[in-house]
Tab-separated table of C-alpha atoms in Angstrom:
chain	number	residue	atom	x	y	z
A	1	GLU	CA	-9.864	-15.341	9.849
A	2	ALA	CA	-7.830	-12.150	10.284
A	3	GLN	CA	-8.953	-9.690	7.614
A	4	VAL	CA	-9.829	-6.221	6.514
A	5	THR	CA	-13.167	-5.873	4.751
A	6	GLN	CA	-14.527	-3.115	2.595
A	7	ASN	CA	-17.908	-2.466	1.226
A	8	PRO	CA	-19.043	-1.977	-1.387
A	9	ARG	CA	-16.500	-3.555	-3.733
A	10	TYR	CA	-17.782	-1.720	-6.757
A	11	LEU	CA	-19.739	1.444	-6.926
A	12	ILE	CA	-20.997	3.645	-9.720
A	13	THR	CA	-22.589	6.959	-8.695
A	14	VAL	CA	-23.235	10.445	-9.900
A	15	THR	CA	-21.711	13.696	-9.091
A	16	GLY	CA	-22.806	15.253	-5.776
A	17	LYS	CA	-24.488	12.114	-4.315
A	18	LYS	CA	-23.050	11.493	-0.823
A	19	LEU	CA	-21.526	8.072	-0.338
A	20	THR	CA	-19.700	5.995	2.407
A	21	VAL	CA	-17.283	3.196	1.894
A	22	THR	CA	-17.093	1.063	5.015
A	23	CYS	CA	-13.861	-0.524	6.311
A	24	SER	CA	-13.640	-2.975	9.194
A	25	GLN	CA	-10.782	-5.009	10.629
A	26	ASN	CA	-11.013	-7.817	13.199
A	27	MET	CA	-7.264	-7.812	14.291
A	28	ASN	CA	-7.635	-5.207	17.023
A	29	HIS	CA	-5.279	-2.925	15.108
A	30	GLU	CA	-4.637	0.650	16.350
A	31	TYR	CA	-3.592	2.117	13.004
A	32	MET	CA	-5.941	2.336	10.002
A	33	SER	CA	-5.517	4.204	6.691
A	34	TRP	CA	-7.251	4.856	3.374
A	35	TYR	CA	-5.420	5.020	0.083
A	36	ARG	CA	-6.360	5.642	-3.440
A	37	GLN	CA	-4.584	4.183	-6.433
A	38	ASP	CA	-4.678	5.825	-9.851
A	39	PRO	CA	-2.912	4.722	-13.045
A	40	GLY	CA	0.720	5.833	-13.098
A	41	LEU	CA	0.706	6.881	-9.492
A	42	GLY	CA	1.630	5.048	-6.407
A	43	LEU	CA	-0.769	4.350	-3.629
A	44	ARG	CA	-1.521	7.775	-2.081
A	45	GLN	CA	-2.722	8.122	1.395
A	46	ILE	CA	-5.984	9.989	1.966
A	47	TYR	CA	-6.488	9.870	5.777
A	48	TYR	CA	-5.145	7.754	8.580
A	49	SER	CA	-6.003	7.087	12.184
A	50	MET	CA	-3.603	6.215	14.978
A	51	ASN	CA	-6.430	5.351	17.434
A	52	VAL	CA	-10.125	5.777	18.237
A	53	GLU	CA	-11.133	9.406	17.803
A	54	VAL	CA	-7.659	10.267	16.341
A	55	THR	CA	-7.519	10.910	12.630
A	56	ASP	CA	-5.166	12.903	10.419
A	57	LYS	CA	-4.838	14.012	6.891
A	58	GLY	CA	-2.588	12.079	4.510
A	59	ASP	CA	-1.299	13.338	1.159
A	60	VAL	CA	-4.633	13.773	-0.679
A	61	PRO	CA	-7.369	14.526	1.831
A	62	GLU	CA	-9.399	17.048	-0.227
A	63	GLY	CA	-13.006	15.965	-0.793
A	64	TYR	CA	-12.933	13.158	1.867
A	65	LYS	CA	-13.906	12.719	5.410
A	66	VAL	CA	-13.304	9.895	7.851
A	67	SER	CA	-14.277	8.976	11.320
A	68	ARG	CA	-12.975	6.481	13.924
A	69	LYS	CA	-15.613	5.993	16.545
A	70	GLU	CA	-14.626	2.368	17.208
A	71	LYS	CA	-11.290	0.671	16.891
A	72	ARG	CA	-12.479	-1.782	14.208
A	73	ASN	CA	-14.252	0.588	11.799
A	74	PHE	CA	-12.873	3.441	9.684
A	75	PRO	CA	-15.411	4.626	7.108
A	76	LEU	CA	-14.476	6.850	4.236
A	77	ILE	CA	-17.074	9.549	3.384
A	78	LEU	CA	-17.415	11.462	0.148
A	79	GLU	CA	-19.876	14.259	0.900
A	80	SER	CA	-20.155	15.497	-2.678
A	81	PRO	CA	-18.225	13.074	-5.026
A	82	SER	CA	-16.784	14.448	-8.277
A	83	PRO	CA	-15.400	12.638	-11.322
A	84	ASN	CA	-11.796	13.209	-10.211
A	85	GLN	CA	-12.499	10.944	-7.296
A	86	THR	CA	-12.982	8.008	-9.653
A	87	SER	CA	-10.357	5.578	-8.350
A	88	LEU	CA	-9.568	2.295	-6.679
A	89	TYR	CA	-9.696	2.728	-2.925
A	90	PHE	CA	-7.882	0.557	-0.318
A	91	CYS	CA	-8.343	0.482	3.384
A	92	ALA	CA	-5.381	-0.842	5.407
A	93	SER	CA	-4.680	-1.538	9.074
A	94	SER	CA	-1.613	-2.372	11.151
A	95	LEU	CA	-1.053	-3.162	14.849
A	96	TRP	CA	0.742	0.079	15.146
A	97	LEU	CA	2.859	2.115	12.745
A	98	ALA	CA	6.164	1.623	14.499
A	99	GLY	CA	7.934	1.379	11.116
A	100	THR	CA	8.045	-2.445	11.220
A	101	ASP	CA	4.435	-3.240	11.424
A	102	THR	CA	2.983	-4.828	8.283
A	103	GLN	CA	-0.094	-3.170	6.852
A	104	TYR	CA	-2.951	-5.504	5.888
A	105	PHE	CA	-5.010	-4.316	3.025
A	106	GLY	CA	-8.649	-4.733	2.277
A	107	PRO	CA	-9.868	-6.034	-1.136
A	108	GLY	CA	-10.406	-2.642	-2.596
A	109	THR	CA	-13.364	-0.525	-3.740
A	110	ARG	CA	-13.565	0.525	-7.304
A	111	LEU	CA	-15.513	3.772	-7.428
A	112	THR	CA	-16.734	5.466	-10.576
A	113	VAL	CA	-18.275	8.940	-10.339
A	114	LEU	CA	-20.167	10.021	-13.440
B	1	ILE	CA	5.980	13.417	1.015
B	2	LEU	CA	8.975	11.218	0.199
B	3	ASN	CA	10.359	10.908	-3.304
B	4	VAL	CA	10.327	7.113	-3.977
B	5	GLU	CA	11.478	5.764	-7.304
B	6	GLN	CA	11.179	2.245	-8.461
B	7	SER	CA	12.835	0.913	-11.592
B	8	PRO	CA	12.185	-0.464	-14.022
B	9	GLN	CA	8.468	0.383	-14.307
B	10	SER	CA	7.770	-2.916	-15.970
B	11	LEU	CA	9.686	-5.892	-17.272
B	12	HIS	CA	9.044	-9.188	-18.988
B	13	VAL	CA	11.127	-12.249	-18.225
B	14	GLN	CA	11.071	-15.868	-19.314
B	15	GLU	CA	10.056	-18.512	-16.859
B	16	GLY	CA	13.182	-19.702	-15.137
B	17	ASP	CA	15.065	-16.449	-15.458
B	18	SER	CA	16.262	-14.542	-12.369
B	19	THR	CA	15.532	-10.867	-12.088
B	20	ASN	CA	15.910	-7.906	-9.849
B	21	PHE	CA	14.573	-4.464	-9.427
B	22	THR	CA	15.417	-1.308	-7.452
B	23	CYS	CA	13.653	0.996	-4.996
B	24	SER	CA	15.351	4.373	-4.262
B	25	PHE	CA	14.349	6.552	-1.405
B	26	PRO	CA	15.876	9.537	0.600
B	27	SER	CA	18.411	8.208	2.998
B	28	SER	CA	17.891	10.924	5.611
B	29	ASN	CA	15.528	10.231	8.523
B	30	PHE	CA	15.119	6.548	7.402
B	31	TYR	CA	13.027	4.338	9.680
B	32	ALA	CA	11.996	1.238	7.674
B	33	LEU	CA	11.478	-0.074	4.234
B	34	HIS	CA	8.425	-2.205	3.289
B	35	TRP	CA	8.052	-4.435	0.100
B	36	TYR	CA	4.628	-5.473	-0.966
B	37	ARG	CA	3.491	-7.818	-3.743
B	38	TRP	CA	0.293	-6.895	-5.556
B	39	GLU	CA	-1.366	-9.331	-7.904
B	40	THR	CA	-3.973	-8.056	-10.391
B	41	ALA	CA	-7.496	-7.948	-8.945
B	42	LYS	CA	-6.166	-8.625	-5.447
B	43	SER	CA	-4.912	-6.458	-2.638
B	44	PRO	CA	-1.206	-5.746	-1.699
B	45	GLU	CA	0.398	-8.361	0.503
B	46	ALA	CA	3.420	-7.758	2.632
B	47	LEU	CA	6.662	-9.429	1.624
B	48	PHE	CA	9.415	-7.858	3.770
B	49	VAL	CA	10.041	-5.109	6.330
B	50	MET	CA	13.637	-4.073	6.708
B	51	THR	CA	15.159	-1.558	9.059
B	52	LEU	CA	18.961	-1.939	9.350
B	53	ASN	CA	21.617	-1.056	6.837
B	54	GLY	CA	22.828	-4.286	5.214
B	55	ASP	CA	19.659	-6.182	6.045
B	56	GLU	CA	18.903	-9.100	3.827
B	57	LYS	CA	15.577	-10.925	3.915
B	58	LYS	CA	14.444	-14.037	2.105
B	59	LYS	CA	11.152	-15.725	1.400
B	60	GLY	CA	11.403	-18.749	-0.833
B	61	ARG	CA	12.845	-17.600	-4.234
B	62	ILE	CA	12.457	-13.871	-3.331
B	63	SER	CA	14.991	-11.919	-1.414
B	64	ALA	CA	15.760	-8.294	-0.648
B	65	THR	CA	18.641	-6.172	0.452
B	66	LEU	CA	18.751	-2.777	2.027
B	67	ASN	CA	21.289	0.110	1.900
B	68	THR	CA	20.116	2.913	4.099
B	69	LYS	CA	23.265	5.037	3.661
B	70	GLU	CA	22.784	5.414	-0.084
B	71	GLY	CA	18.926	5.046	0.012
B	72	TYR	CA	18.194	1.983	-2.035
B	73	SER	CA	16.827	-1.526	-1.842
B	74	TYR	CA	16.980	-4.433	-4.321
B	75	LEU	CA	14.405	-7.159	-4.748
B	76	TYR	CA	15.592	-10.357	-6.309
B	77	ILE	CA	13.538	-13.229	-7.709
B	78	LYS	CA	15.408	-16.416	-8.522
B	79	GLY	CA	14.057	-18.683	-11.202
B	80	SER	CA	10.920	-16.654	-11.932
B	81	GLN	CA	7.647	-18.517	-12.274
B	82	PRO	CA	4.373	-17.395	-13.871
B	83	GLU	CA	2.827	-17.040	-10.369
B	84	ASP	CA	5.470	-14.373	-9.622
B	85	SER	CA	3.720	-12.024	-12.096
B	86	ALA	CA	2.610	-9.078	-10.110
B	87	THR	CA	3.422	-5.516	-9.271
B	88	TYR	CA	6.063	-5.146	-6.557
B	89	LEU	CA	5.729	-2.097	-4.378
B	90	CYS	CA	8.277	-0.599	-2.064
B	91	ALA	CA	7.293	1.854	0.696
B	92	PRO	CA	9.880	3.576	2.919
B	93	ARG	CA	9.002	5.190	6.189
B	94	SER	CA	10.800	8.194	7.426
B	95	GLY	CA	10.131	9.971	10.719
B	96	ALA	CA	6.512	10.583	9.825
B	97	ASN	CA	3.660	8.342	10.693
B	98	ASN	CA	3.142	7.140	7.194
B	99	LEU	CA	4.363	4.932	4.437
B	100	PHE	CA	5.052	6.429	1.062
B	101	PHE	CA	4.539	4.025	-1.783
B	102	GLY	CA	6.452	3.984	-5.000
B	103	THR	CA	4.624	3.425	-8.329
B	104	GLY	CA	5.833	-0.219	-8.389
B	105	THR	CA	7.612	-2.523	-10.820
B	106	ARG	CA	5.169	-4.584	-12.831
B	107	LEU	CA	6.668	-8.039	-13.522
B	108	THR	CA	5.398	-10.481	-16.156
B	109	VAL	CA	6.805	-13.902	-16.316
B	110	ILE	CA	6.302	-15.571	-19.652
B	111	PRO	CA	5.765	-19.332	-19.541
């Protein structure tokens, strides 16, 4: 089954404790992206990757890191989480981002930073 | 960053009613417009991608139109059903590599 998976689905952590949210897709997609969703705001892009070893900042990259060592995986790293990073996170992928490619979203990770 | 506006923010309709909502976006540098449907506790799912001025797309009871010259798209739902209850997101793409999502229209269909 074609899908985007994220782990963990739920996470409660404390300020400053490094964490990684994994994202994996099995559709051989080139483009992958991380979004966060907060009440009253649209999905905001954190980072995206056009291909292996190619990553770029989205609209809200501060406090996050990503890597793209393999095509299928695109982990999101919070080196020192803070309470303002409490949010719902989505990973998404598409074949390319030629404007017409549908993005497929993962199930979401709800993160709480205390 | 694109200024994307969706209206209304939320609406309640009775089962069987038809409804529509709007997505407004900058008309300059337009490339494509995506519509997504997002049910509570699930992830967004693609409905339509439109690129040409005057495009109309249809999937069952849901349809969408696109006006790139004036920068808006309408989403229509005919004969709303409770299972249509969701947040509907639009996301235009300009010349940049990214989609910019609106805050969505939250639809509740009352049985």
